[in-house]
């Protein structure tokens, strides 16, 4: 059990570091000792705005500090593996941003490094921490929904491309587009809710129809713009067959001719769950469905017993695990499984064939 005041260093000073990690650590009682960004002006601006004592341009220098216990990796996806491995080898606990890495081989190296170092590695799959996700997981575990035969995950963003020429739209730096950016959230959540079932086969489809036309630019990404490289998909669709007989259907888009929508629906043989703020309202976005005397009725659950979610909830949980108070909720091996599934979607999309294990 760690009792001293924990100190964190944050690598990358873009949007998620500024809005998520730095406030998240503070809320969890962790001191944010230093930040780093290759763009030193951005690091200085974040440090000044959020009152962080030290700044670095080279993350190796920050990692070398013996007084820092935790490292957040908030860098472009292709840097997750090398930065996490350097931090783990220096004896730090690491909370890496999603996706864990841009290849499953890299993720395996990260997991092995953490094992050898004896420190914790986790990934900010914050959607698991949403009270609605916790309520759905509890209902699945209690058997209230019975056997799940369809897990339907949709994150449709009408205008959400995070900038032409930013790392997000550059395959070398991002690994993939919408699939690795938001598909990873929805697939991780689907697998978590279903208890990480075995996958039998994957059929995937991707499209870069809108991004290439420069339609659908969103407001995320520190280096967003309207010019530059765009060689990733803006839409990914997958049909995943589970060995137990169920199906996960995934639809994610960064840009689409239609309304934005985020919807998670679980269909079981004893009940269902449906999360949609658009349909049920932001305050009570979750409904459970069950049969009463043969008639299907909807119920709004009380979510007040679940802690707050988001990146703050995810960081609070990670910090608790570092302090030895609670087990990790996001195991890196689970995020590796999800990454392997994302790679299967990519392979299937590239070949037009179903991919089996
Ligand atoms: N969990 C979530 O919901 C969520 C949301 C947004 C982003 N993310 C993830 O967080 C990570 C960062 O995303 P972002 O939106 O903050 O991106 P961003 O573009 O806003 O910030 C990335 C920062 O990294 C810096 N950087 C690049 N190379 C560097 C290097 N070698 N050394 C030091 N700094 C370097 C850039 O200058 C930039 O400031 C990505 O992996 C992304 O997928 C997660």
XYZ file of C-alpha atoms in Angstrom, residues 31-245:
215
model
C 0.388 16.096 -7.441
C 1.097 16.867 -11.092
C 4.835 17.547 -10.913
C 5.729 18.005 -14.565
C 4.412 18.023 -18.105
C 6.167 17.441 -21.395
C 5.487 18.315 -25.012
C 7.753 18.340 -28.050
C 6.088 21.677 -28.704
C 7.619 23.396 -25.665
C 5.394 26.470 -26.030
C 2.352 24.231 -25.607
C 3.919 22.599 -22.542
C 4.656 26.027 -21.059
C 1.126 27.255 -21.772
C -0.452 24.191 -20.093
C 1.929 24.507 -17.122
C 1.093 28.188 -16.721
C -2.665 27.725 -17.102
C -2.879 24.697 -14.817
C -0.120 25.575 -12.398
C 2.310 22.710 -13.061
C 5.836 23.389 -11.744
C 8.103 21.834 -14.406
C 8.109 21.480 -18.183
C 10.137 19.323 -20.560
C 10.423 18.993 -24.327
C 12.017 15.522 -24.133
C 9.950 12.918 -22.312
C 13.023 10.848 -21.433
C 14.135 13.663 -19.116
C 10.788 13.748 -17.347
C 10.712 9.953 -17.000
C 14.227 10.010 -15.473
C 12.998 12.007 -12.464
C 13.104 9.750 -9.403
C 10.385 11.694 -7.536
C 7.704 10.862 -10.132
C 5.600 7.735 -9.501
C 3.006 7.830 -12.282
C 3.198 8.651 -15.955
C 0.294 9.459 -18.253
C 0.995 8.860 -21.912
C -1.108 11.394 -23.846
C 0.924 11.277 -27.034
C -0.042 10.398 -30.612
C -0.946 6.694 -30.819
C 2.264 5.564 -32.539
C 4.302 6.819 -29.552
C 2.288 4.988 -26.882
C 4.443 1.865 -26.900
C 7.908 3.446 -26.825
C 6.979 6.067 -24.205
C 5.135 3.573 -21.981
C 7.977 1.067 -22.185
C 10.542 3.748 -21.263
C 8.410 4.790 -18.279
C 7.774 1.213 -17.122
C 11.485 0.408 -17.377
C 12.140 3.428 -15.141
C 9.840 1.868 -12.524
C 6.806 4.124 -13.106
C 3.156 3.100 -13.113
C 1.706 3.999 -16.500
C -1.740 5.120 -17.565
C -1.639 5.107 -21.333
C -4.214 6.730 -23.551
C -6.247 4.579 -25.882
C -5.574 2.677 -28.063
C -2.923 0.896 -26.010
C -0.681 0.821 -29.095
C -0.887 0.817 -32.877
C -0.025 -2.887 -33.146
C -0.723 -5.896 -30.963
C 2.994 -6.789 -31.098
C 3.799 -3.434 -29.456
C 1.044 -3.924 -26.866
C 2.489 -7.337 -26.005
C 5.907 -5.733 -25.424
C 4.325 -3.144 -23.136
C 2.563 -5.813 -21.092
C 5.725 -7.884 -20.815
C 7.719 -4.812 -19.723
C 5.168 -4.026 -16.996
C 5.325 -7.634 -15.822
C 9.110 -7.512 -15.580
C 9.104 -4.093 -13.887
C 6.409 -5.092 -11.401
C 4.556 -1.818 -12.004
C 1.011 -1.174 -13.188
C 0.038 -0.529 -16.784
C -3.499 0.517 -17.628
C -5.337 2.300 -20.427
C -7.809 5.153 -20.224
C -10.847 3.252 -21.497
C -12.984 5.713 -19.605
C -16.312 4.646 -21.081
C -16.260 1.633 -18.762
C -16.463 4.023 -15.807
C -19.628 5.770 -16.887
C -22.400 5.023 -14.346
C -24.568 3.727 -17.201
C -21.817 1.260 -18.168
C -21.434 0.150 -14.559
C -25.211 -0.350 -14.271
C -25.294 -2.373 -17.511
C -22.335 -4.502 -16.432
C -23.999 -5.161 -13.085
C -27.241 -6.202 -14.823
C -25.313 -8.583 -17.112
C -23.400 -10.072 -14.147
C -26.614 -10.513 -12.143
C -28.158 -12.410 -15.054
C -30.941 -9.829 -15.445
C -30.525 -9.730 -19.226
C -29.940 -13.496 -19.634
C -27.722 -14.552 -22.538
C -26.747 -11.641 -24.780
C -27.320 -12.362 -28.465
C -26.758 -8.838 -29.838
C -24.519 -6.040 -28.582
C -25.124 -3.056 -30.804
C -22.628 -0.178 -30.565
C -22.999 3.037 -32.536
C -20.930 6.184 -32.291
C -21.861 8.297 -35.260
C -20.238 11.701 -35.400
C -21.550 13.921 -38.097
C -18.610 16.355 -37.989
C -15.809 14.870 -35.901
C -12.646 14.539 -38.022
C -9.882 15.794 -35.688
C -8.001 17.871 -38.233
C -6.369 17.310 -41.593
C -2.615 17.094 -41.277
C -2.786 16.430 -37.549
C -1.420 13.067 -36.400
C -5.018 11.797 -36.112
C -5.439 11.622 -39.898
C -1.938 10.258 -40.583
C -1.945 6.443 -40.617
C 1.714 6.202 -39.652
C 1.120 8.195 -36.447
C -2.445 7.125 -35.619
C -2.500 3.501 -36.838
C -6.050 4.019 -38.111
C -8.724 6.709 -38.160
C -12.172 6.458 -36.553
C -11.559 2.768 -35.821
C -8.657 3.413 -33.408
C -10.014 6.723 -32.167
C -13.629 5.927 -31.248
C -14.035 2.330 -32.428
C -11.627 1.314 -29.672
C -13.937 2.888 -27.077
C -17.075 1.181 -28.363
C -15.474 -2.223 -28.868
C -13.748 -2.122 -25.482
C -17.066 -1.262 -23.860
C -18.919 -4.000 -25.767
C -16.374 -6.591 -24.675
C -16.336 -5.323 -21.081
C -20.134 -5.394 -20.830
C -20.251 -8.902 -22.267
C -17.445 -10.166 -19.988
C -14.815 -10.553 -22.718
C -16.381 -13.468 -24.626
C -14.414 -15.505 -27.182
C -14.487 -14.185 -30.740
C -15.164 -16.614 -33.603
C -15.084 -14.401 -36.702
C -14.912 -10.769 -37.781
C -16.220 -9.061 -40.883
C -15.106 -5.439 -41.270
C -15.700 -2.564 -43.649
C -14.026 0.857 -43.720
C -14.500 3.983 -45.795
C -12.693 7.319 -46.178
C -15.403 8.800 -48.354
C -15.976 12.082 -46.525
C -12.548 12.948 -45.154
C -11.041 12.886 -48.623
C -13.577 15.525 -49.648
C -12.647 17.587 -46.557
C -16.173 17.234 -45.243
C -16.839 16.716 -41.533
C -13.945 18.501 -39.834
C -14.455 18.590 -36.060
C -13.079 20.652 -33.210
C -10.799 18.134 -31.412
C -6.997 17.883 -31.743
C -4.320 20.405 -30.800
C -2.948 20.558 -34.341
C -6.206 20.496 -36.252
C -6.324 22.243 -39.587
C -7.791 21.894 -43.036
C -4.718 20.804 -44.983
C -2.299 17.900 -44.890
C -2.246 14.136 -44.964
C -5.481 12.171 -44.813
C -4.925 8.449 -45.281
C -7.193 6.907 -42.648
C -10.803 5.750 -42.604
C -13.549 8.039 -41.342
C -16.051 5.168 -41.018
C -15.661 1.633 -39.705
C -18.341 -1.040 -39.509
C -17.932 -4.533 -38.094
C -19.952 -7.663 -37.539
C -18.279 -9.820 -34.905
C -19.504 -13.345 -34.238
C -18.905 -14.711 -30.756
C -18.246 -18.388 -30.140
C -21.212 -18.494 -27.755
C -23.484 -17.515 -30.636
